[in-house]
PDB file of C-alpha atoms in Angstrom:
ATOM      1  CA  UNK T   1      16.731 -10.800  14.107  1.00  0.00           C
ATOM      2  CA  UNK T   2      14.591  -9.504  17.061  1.00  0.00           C
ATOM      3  CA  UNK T   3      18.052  -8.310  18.908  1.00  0.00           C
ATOM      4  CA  UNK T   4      18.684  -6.429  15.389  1.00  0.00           C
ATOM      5  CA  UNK T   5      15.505  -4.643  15.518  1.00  0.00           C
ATOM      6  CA  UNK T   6      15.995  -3.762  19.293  1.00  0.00           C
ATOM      7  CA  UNK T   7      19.221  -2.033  18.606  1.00  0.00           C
ATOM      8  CA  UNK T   8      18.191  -0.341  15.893  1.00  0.00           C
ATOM      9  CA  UNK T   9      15.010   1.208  17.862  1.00  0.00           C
ATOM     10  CA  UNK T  10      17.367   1.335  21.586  1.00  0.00           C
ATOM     11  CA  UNK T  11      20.804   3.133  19.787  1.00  0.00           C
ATOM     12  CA  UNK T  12      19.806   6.093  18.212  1.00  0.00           C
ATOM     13  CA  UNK T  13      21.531   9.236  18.131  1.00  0.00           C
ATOM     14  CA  UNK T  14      20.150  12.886  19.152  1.00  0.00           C
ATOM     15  CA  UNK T  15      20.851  14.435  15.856  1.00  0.00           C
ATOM     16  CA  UNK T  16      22.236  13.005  12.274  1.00  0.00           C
ATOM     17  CA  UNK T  17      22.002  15.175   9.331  1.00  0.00           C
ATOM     18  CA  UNK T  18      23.726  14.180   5.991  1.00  0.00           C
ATOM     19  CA  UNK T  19      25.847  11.720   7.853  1.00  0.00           C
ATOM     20  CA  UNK T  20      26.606  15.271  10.427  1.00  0.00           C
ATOM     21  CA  UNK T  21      26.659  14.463  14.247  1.00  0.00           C
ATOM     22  CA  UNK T  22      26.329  17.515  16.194  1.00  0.00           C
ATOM     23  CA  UNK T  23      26.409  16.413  19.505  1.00  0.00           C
ATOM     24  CA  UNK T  24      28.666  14.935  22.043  1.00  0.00           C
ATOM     25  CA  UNK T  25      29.612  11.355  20.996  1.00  0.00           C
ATOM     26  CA  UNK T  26      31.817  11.344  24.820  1.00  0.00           C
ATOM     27  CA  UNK T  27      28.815  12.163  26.936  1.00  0.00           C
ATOM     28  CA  UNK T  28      26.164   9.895  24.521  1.00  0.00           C
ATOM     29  CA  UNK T  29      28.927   6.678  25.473  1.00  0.00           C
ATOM     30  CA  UNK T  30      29.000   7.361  28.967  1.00  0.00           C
ATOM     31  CA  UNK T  31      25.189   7.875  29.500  1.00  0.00           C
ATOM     32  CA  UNK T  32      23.866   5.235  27.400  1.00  0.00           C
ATOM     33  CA  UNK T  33      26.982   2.960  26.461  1.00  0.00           C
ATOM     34  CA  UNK T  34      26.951   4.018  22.249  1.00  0.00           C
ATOM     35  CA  UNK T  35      28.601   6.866  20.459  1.00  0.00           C
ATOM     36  CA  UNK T  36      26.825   6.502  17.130  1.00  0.00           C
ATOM     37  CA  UNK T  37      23.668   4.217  16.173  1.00  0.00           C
ATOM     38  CA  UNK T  38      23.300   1.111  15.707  1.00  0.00           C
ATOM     39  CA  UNK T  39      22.622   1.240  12.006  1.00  0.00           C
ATOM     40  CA  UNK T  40      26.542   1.557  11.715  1.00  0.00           C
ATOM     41  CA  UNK T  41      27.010  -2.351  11.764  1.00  0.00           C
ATOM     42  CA  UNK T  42      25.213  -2.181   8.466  1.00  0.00           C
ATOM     43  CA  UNK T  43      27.825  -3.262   5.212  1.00  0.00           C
ATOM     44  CA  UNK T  44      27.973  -3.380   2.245  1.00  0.00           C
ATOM     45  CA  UNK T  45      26.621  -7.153   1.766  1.00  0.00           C
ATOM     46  CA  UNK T  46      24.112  -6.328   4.543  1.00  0.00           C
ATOM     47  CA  UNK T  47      21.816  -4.057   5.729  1.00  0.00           C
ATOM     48  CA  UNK T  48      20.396  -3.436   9.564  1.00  0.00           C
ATOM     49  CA  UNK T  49      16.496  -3.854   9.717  1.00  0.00           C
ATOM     50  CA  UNK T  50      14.626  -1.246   8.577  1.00  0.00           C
ATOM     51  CA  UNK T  51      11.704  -0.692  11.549  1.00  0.00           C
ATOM     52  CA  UNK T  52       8.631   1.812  11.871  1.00  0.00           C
ATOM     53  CA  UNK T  53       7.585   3.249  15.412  1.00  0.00           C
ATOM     54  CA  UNK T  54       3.881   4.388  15.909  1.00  0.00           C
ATOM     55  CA  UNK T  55       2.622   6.290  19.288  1.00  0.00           C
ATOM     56  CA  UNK T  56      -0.451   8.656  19.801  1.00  0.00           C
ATOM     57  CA  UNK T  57       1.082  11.795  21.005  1.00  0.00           C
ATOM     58  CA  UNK T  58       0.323  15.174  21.605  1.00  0.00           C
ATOM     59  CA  UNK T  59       0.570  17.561  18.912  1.00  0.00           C
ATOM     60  CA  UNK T  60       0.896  21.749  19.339  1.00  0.00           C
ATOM     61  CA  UNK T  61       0.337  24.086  15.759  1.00  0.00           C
ATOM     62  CA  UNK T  62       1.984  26.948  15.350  1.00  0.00           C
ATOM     63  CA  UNK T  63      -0.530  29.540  17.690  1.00  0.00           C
ATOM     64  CA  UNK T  64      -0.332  26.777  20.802  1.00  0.00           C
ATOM     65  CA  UNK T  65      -3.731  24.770  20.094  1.00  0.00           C
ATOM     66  CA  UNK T  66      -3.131  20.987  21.060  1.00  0.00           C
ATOM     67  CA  UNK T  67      -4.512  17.527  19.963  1.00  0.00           C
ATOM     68  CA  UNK T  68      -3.618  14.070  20.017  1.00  0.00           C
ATOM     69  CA  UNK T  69      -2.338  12.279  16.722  1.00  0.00           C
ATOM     70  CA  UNK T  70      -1.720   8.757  15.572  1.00  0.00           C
ATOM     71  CA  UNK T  71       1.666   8.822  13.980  1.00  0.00           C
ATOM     72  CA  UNK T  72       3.936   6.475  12.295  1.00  0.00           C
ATOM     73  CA  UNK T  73       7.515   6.731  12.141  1.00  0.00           C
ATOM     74  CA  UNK T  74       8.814   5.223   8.731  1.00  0.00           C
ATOM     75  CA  UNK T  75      11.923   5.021   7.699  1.00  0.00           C
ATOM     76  CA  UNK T  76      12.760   5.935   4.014  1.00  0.00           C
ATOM     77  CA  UNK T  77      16.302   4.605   2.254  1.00  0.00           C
ATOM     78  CA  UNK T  78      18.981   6.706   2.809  1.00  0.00           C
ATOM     79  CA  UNK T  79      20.239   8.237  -0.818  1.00  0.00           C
ATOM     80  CA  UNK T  80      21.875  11.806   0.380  1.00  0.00           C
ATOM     81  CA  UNK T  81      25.115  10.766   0.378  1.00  0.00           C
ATOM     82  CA  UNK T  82      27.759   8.005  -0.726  1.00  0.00           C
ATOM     83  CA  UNK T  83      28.556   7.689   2.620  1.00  0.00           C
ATOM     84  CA  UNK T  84      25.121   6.480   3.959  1.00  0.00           C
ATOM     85  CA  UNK T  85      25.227   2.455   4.417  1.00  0.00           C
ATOM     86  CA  UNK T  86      22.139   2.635   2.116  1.00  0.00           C
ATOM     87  CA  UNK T  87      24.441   3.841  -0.346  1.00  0.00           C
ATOM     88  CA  UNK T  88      26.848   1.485  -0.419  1.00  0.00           C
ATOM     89  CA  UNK T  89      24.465  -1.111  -0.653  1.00  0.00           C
ATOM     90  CA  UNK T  90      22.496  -0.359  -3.387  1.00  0.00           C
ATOM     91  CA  UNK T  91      25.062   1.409  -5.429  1.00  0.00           C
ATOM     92  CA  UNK T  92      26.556   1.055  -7.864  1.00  0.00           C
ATOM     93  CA  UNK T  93      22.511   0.228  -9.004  1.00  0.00           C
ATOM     94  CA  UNK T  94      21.353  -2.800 -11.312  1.00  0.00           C
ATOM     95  CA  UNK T  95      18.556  -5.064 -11.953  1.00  0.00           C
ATOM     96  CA  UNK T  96      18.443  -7.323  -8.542  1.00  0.00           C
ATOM     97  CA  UNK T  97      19.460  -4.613  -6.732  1.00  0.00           C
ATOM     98  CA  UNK T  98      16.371  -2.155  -7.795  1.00  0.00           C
ATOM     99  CA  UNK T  99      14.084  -5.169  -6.907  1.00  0.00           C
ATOM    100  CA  UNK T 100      15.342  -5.886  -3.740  1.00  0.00           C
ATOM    101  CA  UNK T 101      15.206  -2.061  -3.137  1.00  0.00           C
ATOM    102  CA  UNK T 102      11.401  -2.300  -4.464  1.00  0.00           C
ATOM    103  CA  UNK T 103      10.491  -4.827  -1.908  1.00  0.00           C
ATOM    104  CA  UNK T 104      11.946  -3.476   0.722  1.00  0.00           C
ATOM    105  CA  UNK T 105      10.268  -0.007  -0.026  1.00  0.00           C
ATOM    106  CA  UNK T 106       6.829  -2.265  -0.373  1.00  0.00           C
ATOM    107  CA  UNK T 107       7.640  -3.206   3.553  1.00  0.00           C
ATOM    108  CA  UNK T 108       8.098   0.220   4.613  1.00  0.00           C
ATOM    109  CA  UNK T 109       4.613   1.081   3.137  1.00  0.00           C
ATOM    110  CA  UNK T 110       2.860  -2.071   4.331  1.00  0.00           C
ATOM    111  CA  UNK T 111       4.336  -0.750   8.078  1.00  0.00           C
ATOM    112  CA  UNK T 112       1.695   2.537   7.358  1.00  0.00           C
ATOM    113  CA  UNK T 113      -0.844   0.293   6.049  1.00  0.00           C
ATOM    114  CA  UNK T 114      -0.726  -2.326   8.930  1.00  0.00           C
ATOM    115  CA  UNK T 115      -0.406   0.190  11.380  1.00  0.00           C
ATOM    116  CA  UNK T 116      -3.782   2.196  10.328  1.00  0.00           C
ATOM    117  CA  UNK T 117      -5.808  -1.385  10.224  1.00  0.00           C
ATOM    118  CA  UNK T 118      -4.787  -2.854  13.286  1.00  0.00           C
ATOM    119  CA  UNK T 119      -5.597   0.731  14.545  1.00  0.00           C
ATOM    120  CA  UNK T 120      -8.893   0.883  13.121  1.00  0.00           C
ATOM    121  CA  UNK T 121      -8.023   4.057  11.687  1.00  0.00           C
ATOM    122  CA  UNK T 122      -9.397   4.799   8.100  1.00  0.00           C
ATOM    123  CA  UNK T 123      -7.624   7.441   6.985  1.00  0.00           C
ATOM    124  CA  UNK T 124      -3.838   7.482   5.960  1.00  0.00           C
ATOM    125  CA  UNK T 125      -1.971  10.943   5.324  1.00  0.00           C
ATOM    126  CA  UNK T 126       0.963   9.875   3.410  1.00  0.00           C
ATOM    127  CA  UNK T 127       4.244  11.491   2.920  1.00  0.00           C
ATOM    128  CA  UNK T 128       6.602  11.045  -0.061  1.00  0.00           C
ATOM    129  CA  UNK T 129       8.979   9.077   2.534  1.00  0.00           C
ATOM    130  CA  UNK T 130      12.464   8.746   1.044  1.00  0.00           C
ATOM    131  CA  UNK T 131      11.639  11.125  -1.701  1.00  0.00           C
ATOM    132  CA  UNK T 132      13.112  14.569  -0.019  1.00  0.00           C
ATOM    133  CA  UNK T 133      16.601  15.015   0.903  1.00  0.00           C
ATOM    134  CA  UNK T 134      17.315  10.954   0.727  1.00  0.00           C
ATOM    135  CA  UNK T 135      16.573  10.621  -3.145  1.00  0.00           C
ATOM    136  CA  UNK T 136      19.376  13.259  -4.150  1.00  0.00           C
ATOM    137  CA  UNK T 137      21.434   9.967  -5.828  1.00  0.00           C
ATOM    138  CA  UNK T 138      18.421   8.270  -6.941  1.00  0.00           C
ATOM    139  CA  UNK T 139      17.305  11.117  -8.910  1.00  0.00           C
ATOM    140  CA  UNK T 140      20.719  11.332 -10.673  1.00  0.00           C
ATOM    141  CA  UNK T 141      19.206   8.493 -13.086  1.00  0.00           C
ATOM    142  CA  UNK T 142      16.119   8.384 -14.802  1.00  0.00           C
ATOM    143  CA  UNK T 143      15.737   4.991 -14.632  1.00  0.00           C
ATOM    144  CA  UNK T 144      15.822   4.714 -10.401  1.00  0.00           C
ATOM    145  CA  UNK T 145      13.849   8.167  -9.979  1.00  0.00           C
ATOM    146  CA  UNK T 146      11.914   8.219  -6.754  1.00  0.00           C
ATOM    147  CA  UNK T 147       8.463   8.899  -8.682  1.00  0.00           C
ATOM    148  CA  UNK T 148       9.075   5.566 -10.319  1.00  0.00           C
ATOM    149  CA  UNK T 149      10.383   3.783  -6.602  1.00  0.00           C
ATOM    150  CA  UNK T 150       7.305   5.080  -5.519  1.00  0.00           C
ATOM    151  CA  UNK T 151       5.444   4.301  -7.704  1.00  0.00           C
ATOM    152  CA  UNK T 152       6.430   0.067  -8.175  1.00  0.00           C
ATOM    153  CA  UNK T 153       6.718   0.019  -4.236  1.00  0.00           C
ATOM    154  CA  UNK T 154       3.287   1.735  -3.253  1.00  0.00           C
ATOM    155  CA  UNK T 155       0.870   0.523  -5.938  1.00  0.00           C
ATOM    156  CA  UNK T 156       0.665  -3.050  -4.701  1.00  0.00           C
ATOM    157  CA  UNK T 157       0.296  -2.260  -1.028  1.00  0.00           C
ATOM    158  CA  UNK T 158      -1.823  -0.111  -2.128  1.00  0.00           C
ATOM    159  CA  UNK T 159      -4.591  -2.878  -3.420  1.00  0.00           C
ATOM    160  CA  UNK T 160      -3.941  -5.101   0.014  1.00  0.00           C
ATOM    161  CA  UNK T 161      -5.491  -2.246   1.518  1.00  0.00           C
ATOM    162  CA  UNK T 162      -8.856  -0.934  -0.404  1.00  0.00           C
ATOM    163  CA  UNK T 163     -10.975  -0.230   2.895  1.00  0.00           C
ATOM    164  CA  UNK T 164      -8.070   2.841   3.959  1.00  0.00           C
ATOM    165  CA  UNK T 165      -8.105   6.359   2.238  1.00  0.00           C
ATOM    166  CA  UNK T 166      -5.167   7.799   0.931  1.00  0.00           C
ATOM    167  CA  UNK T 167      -4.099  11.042   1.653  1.00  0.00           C
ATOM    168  CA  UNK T 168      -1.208  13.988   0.913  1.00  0.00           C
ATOM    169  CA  UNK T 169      -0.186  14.449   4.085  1.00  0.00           C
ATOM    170  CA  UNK T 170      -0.917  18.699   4.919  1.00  0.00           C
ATOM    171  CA  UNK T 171       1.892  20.957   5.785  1.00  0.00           C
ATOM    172  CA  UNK T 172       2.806  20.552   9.940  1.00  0.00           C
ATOM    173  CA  UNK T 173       1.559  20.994  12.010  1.00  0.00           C
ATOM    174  CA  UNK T 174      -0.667  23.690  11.384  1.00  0.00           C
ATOM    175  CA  UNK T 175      -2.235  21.581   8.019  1.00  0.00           C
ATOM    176  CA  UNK T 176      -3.137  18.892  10.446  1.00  0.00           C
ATOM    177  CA  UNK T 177      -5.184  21.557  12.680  1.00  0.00           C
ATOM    178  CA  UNK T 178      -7.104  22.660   9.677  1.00  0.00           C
ATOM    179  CA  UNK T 179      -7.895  19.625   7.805  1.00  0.00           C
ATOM    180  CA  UNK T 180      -8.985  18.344  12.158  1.00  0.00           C
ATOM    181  CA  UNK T 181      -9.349  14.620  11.252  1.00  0.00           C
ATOM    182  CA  UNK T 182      -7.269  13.453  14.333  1.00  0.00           C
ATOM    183  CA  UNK T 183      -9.718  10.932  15.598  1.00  0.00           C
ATOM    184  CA  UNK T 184      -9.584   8.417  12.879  1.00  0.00           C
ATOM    185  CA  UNK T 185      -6.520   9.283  11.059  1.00  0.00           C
ATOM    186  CA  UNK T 186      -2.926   7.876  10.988  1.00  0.00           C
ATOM    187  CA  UNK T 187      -0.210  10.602  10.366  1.00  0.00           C
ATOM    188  CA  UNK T 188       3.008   9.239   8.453  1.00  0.00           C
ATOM    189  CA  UNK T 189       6.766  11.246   9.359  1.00  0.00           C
ATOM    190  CA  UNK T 190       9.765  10.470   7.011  1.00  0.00           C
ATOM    191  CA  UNK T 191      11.871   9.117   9.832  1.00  0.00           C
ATOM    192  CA  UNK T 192      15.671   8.442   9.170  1.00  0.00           C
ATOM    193  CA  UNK T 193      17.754   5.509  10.374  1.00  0.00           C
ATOM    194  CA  UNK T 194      20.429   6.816  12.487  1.00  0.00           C
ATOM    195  CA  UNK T 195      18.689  10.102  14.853  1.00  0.00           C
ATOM    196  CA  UNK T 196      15.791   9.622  17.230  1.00  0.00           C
ATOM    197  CA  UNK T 197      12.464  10.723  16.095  1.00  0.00           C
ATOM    198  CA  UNK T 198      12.573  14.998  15.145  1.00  0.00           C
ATOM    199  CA  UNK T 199      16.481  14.510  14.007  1.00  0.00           C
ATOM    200  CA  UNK T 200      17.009  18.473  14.254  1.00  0.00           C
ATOM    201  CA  UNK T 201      13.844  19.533  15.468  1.00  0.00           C
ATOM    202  CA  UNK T 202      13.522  23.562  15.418  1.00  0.00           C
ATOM    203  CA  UNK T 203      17.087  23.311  13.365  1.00  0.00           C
ATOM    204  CA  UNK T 204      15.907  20.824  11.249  1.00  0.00           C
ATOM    205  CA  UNK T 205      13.484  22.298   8.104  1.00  0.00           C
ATOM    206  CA  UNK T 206      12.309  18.021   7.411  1.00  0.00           C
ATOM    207  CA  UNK T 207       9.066  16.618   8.025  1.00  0.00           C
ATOM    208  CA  UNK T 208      10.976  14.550  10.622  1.00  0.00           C
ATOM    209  CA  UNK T 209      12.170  18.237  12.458  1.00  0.00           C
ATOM    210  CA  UNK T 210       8.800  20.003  12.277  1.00  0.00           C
ATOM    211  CA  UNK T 211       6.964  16.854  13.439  1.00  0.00           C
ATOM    212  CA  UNK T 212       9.885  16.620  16.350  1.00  0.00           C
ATOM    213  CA  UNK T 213       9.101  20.375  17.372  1.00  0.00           C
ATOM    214  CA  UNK T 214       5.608  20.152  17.372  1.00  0.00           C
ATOM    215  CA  UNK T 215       5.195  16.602  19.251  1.00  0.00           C
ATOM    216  CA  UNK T 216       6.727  14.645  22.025  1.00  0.00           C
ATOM    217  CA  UNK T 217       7.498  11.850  19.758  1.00  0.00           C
ATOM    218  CA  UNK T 218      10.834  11.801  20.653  1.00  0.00           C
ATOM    219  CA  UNK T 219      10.823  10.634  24.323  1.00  0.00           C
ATOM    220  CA  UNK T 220       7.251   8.778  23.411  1.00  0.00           C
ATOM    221  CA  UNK T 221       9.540   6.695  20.367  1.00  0.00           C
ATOM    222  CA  UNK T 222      12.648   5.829  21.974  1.00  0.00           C
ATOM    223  CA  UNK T 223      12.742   2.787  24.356  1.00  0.00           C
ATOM    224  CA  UNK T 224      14.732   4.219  26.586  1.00  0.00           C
ATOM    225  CA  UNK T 225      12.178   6.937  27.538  1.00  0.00           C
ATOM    226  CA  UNK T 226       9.165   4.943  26.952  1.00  0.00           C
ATOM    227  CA  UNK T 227       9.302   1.449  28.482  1.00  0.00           C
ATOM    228  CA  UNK T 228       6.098   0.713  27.608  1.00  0.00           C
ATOM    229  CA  UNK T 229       6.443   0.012  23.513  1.00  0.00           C
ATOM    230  CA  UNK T 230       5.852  -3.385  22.483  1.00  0.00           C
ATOM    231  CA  UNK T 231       6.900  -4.701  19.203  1.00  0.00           C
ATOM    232  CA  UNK T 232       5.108  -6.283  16.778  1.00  0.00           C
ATOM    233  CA  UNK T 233       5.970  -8.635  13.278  1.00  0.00           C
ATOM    234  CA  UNK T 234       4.603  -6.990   9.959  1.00  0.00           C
TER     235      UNK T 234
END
């Protein structure tokens, strides 16, 4: 549902950490007309679609130097807590469920993939999206680790796409500076569904936060602030 997928990109919140809203739900509402994002009208028997955002932005490291970077904003399932919607509808975990979860991992990654080729850019640095922070429930069983979520969920994307490297994404910013391969790489930040893009930025210790310090993804990502993003079916 395109309306769906508008919300979810429109209503996001400033900052959402572990299901934590620091800011000021009052002022949010009577600004923009939300308190909270739109990926609360997720339930249990449903989930709110799961979307990527790419810009080119600028990027600063650490000592002030500045380039321009493709980035894509992906958005990893949401494991931290029993509270997340993700949660609640993938848990408790069984057979159908780990496949659907599969899948829908195999569209996040195809998002990266798609992104870089319609791009023309043939280089992917690729972050273990979902695997930080998000995977502490998943990695409470050995049979729905993130290594092996990761592992059924890339591999086949993976093989639709022979013609892009694959790369660890480097430490940011700085790691980007050094490796220098701006021009004809995409960068990929372990978004979240709920916070714009850079959650907690300088408070934040994620790839998401030291991407949002170093960048001006999040007024570049958010509708709102940037009425010139299009979207496009993947």
């Amino acid at each position: 549902d395109i309306e769906d997928v508008k919300a979810v990109a429109w209503q996001r919140e400033p900052v959402n950490i572990a299901m934590f809203r620091p800011y000021d739900k009052a002022k949010l509402k009577t600004h923009f007309g939300y308190a909270s994002g739109a990926y609360n009208r997720s339930t249990k028997t449903k989930l709110m679609p799961n979307i990527a955002i790419f810009c080119k932005t600028p990027i600063f490291s650490s000592g002030g130097a500045m380039e321009h970077a493709h980035v894509i904003n992906v958005i990893g399932y949401a494991f931290d807590t029993p509270y997340q919607p993700d949660y609640q509808y993938f848990f408790p975990m069984n057979a159908a469920k780990w496949t659907e979860l599969v899948q829908r991992m195999s569209q996040m990654w195809t998002f990266v993939y798609e992104c870089a080729r319609r791009r023309k850019l043939r280089r992917v640095f690729l972050a273990d999206v979902g695997g930080g922070v998000f995977s502490a429930e998943l990695n409470s069983s050995r049979s729905t680790r993130y290594e092996k979520l990761k592992d059924e969920s890339l591999t086949p994307v993976l093989r639709e796409y022979p013609d892009i490297i694959t790369e660890k994404l480097p430490f940011v910013p700085d790691g980007l500076f050094e490796r220098n391969q701006f021009e004809d790489s995409l960068f990929v930040n372990a978004w979240d569904p709920w916070s714009m893009v850079g959650n907690g930025n300088e408070a934040d210790n994620s790839l998401d936060g030291f991407f949002g310090r170093s960048t001006a993804m999040a007024v570049l990502c958010w509708p709102p602030t940037n009425p010139f993003l299009t979207y496009q079916v993947v």
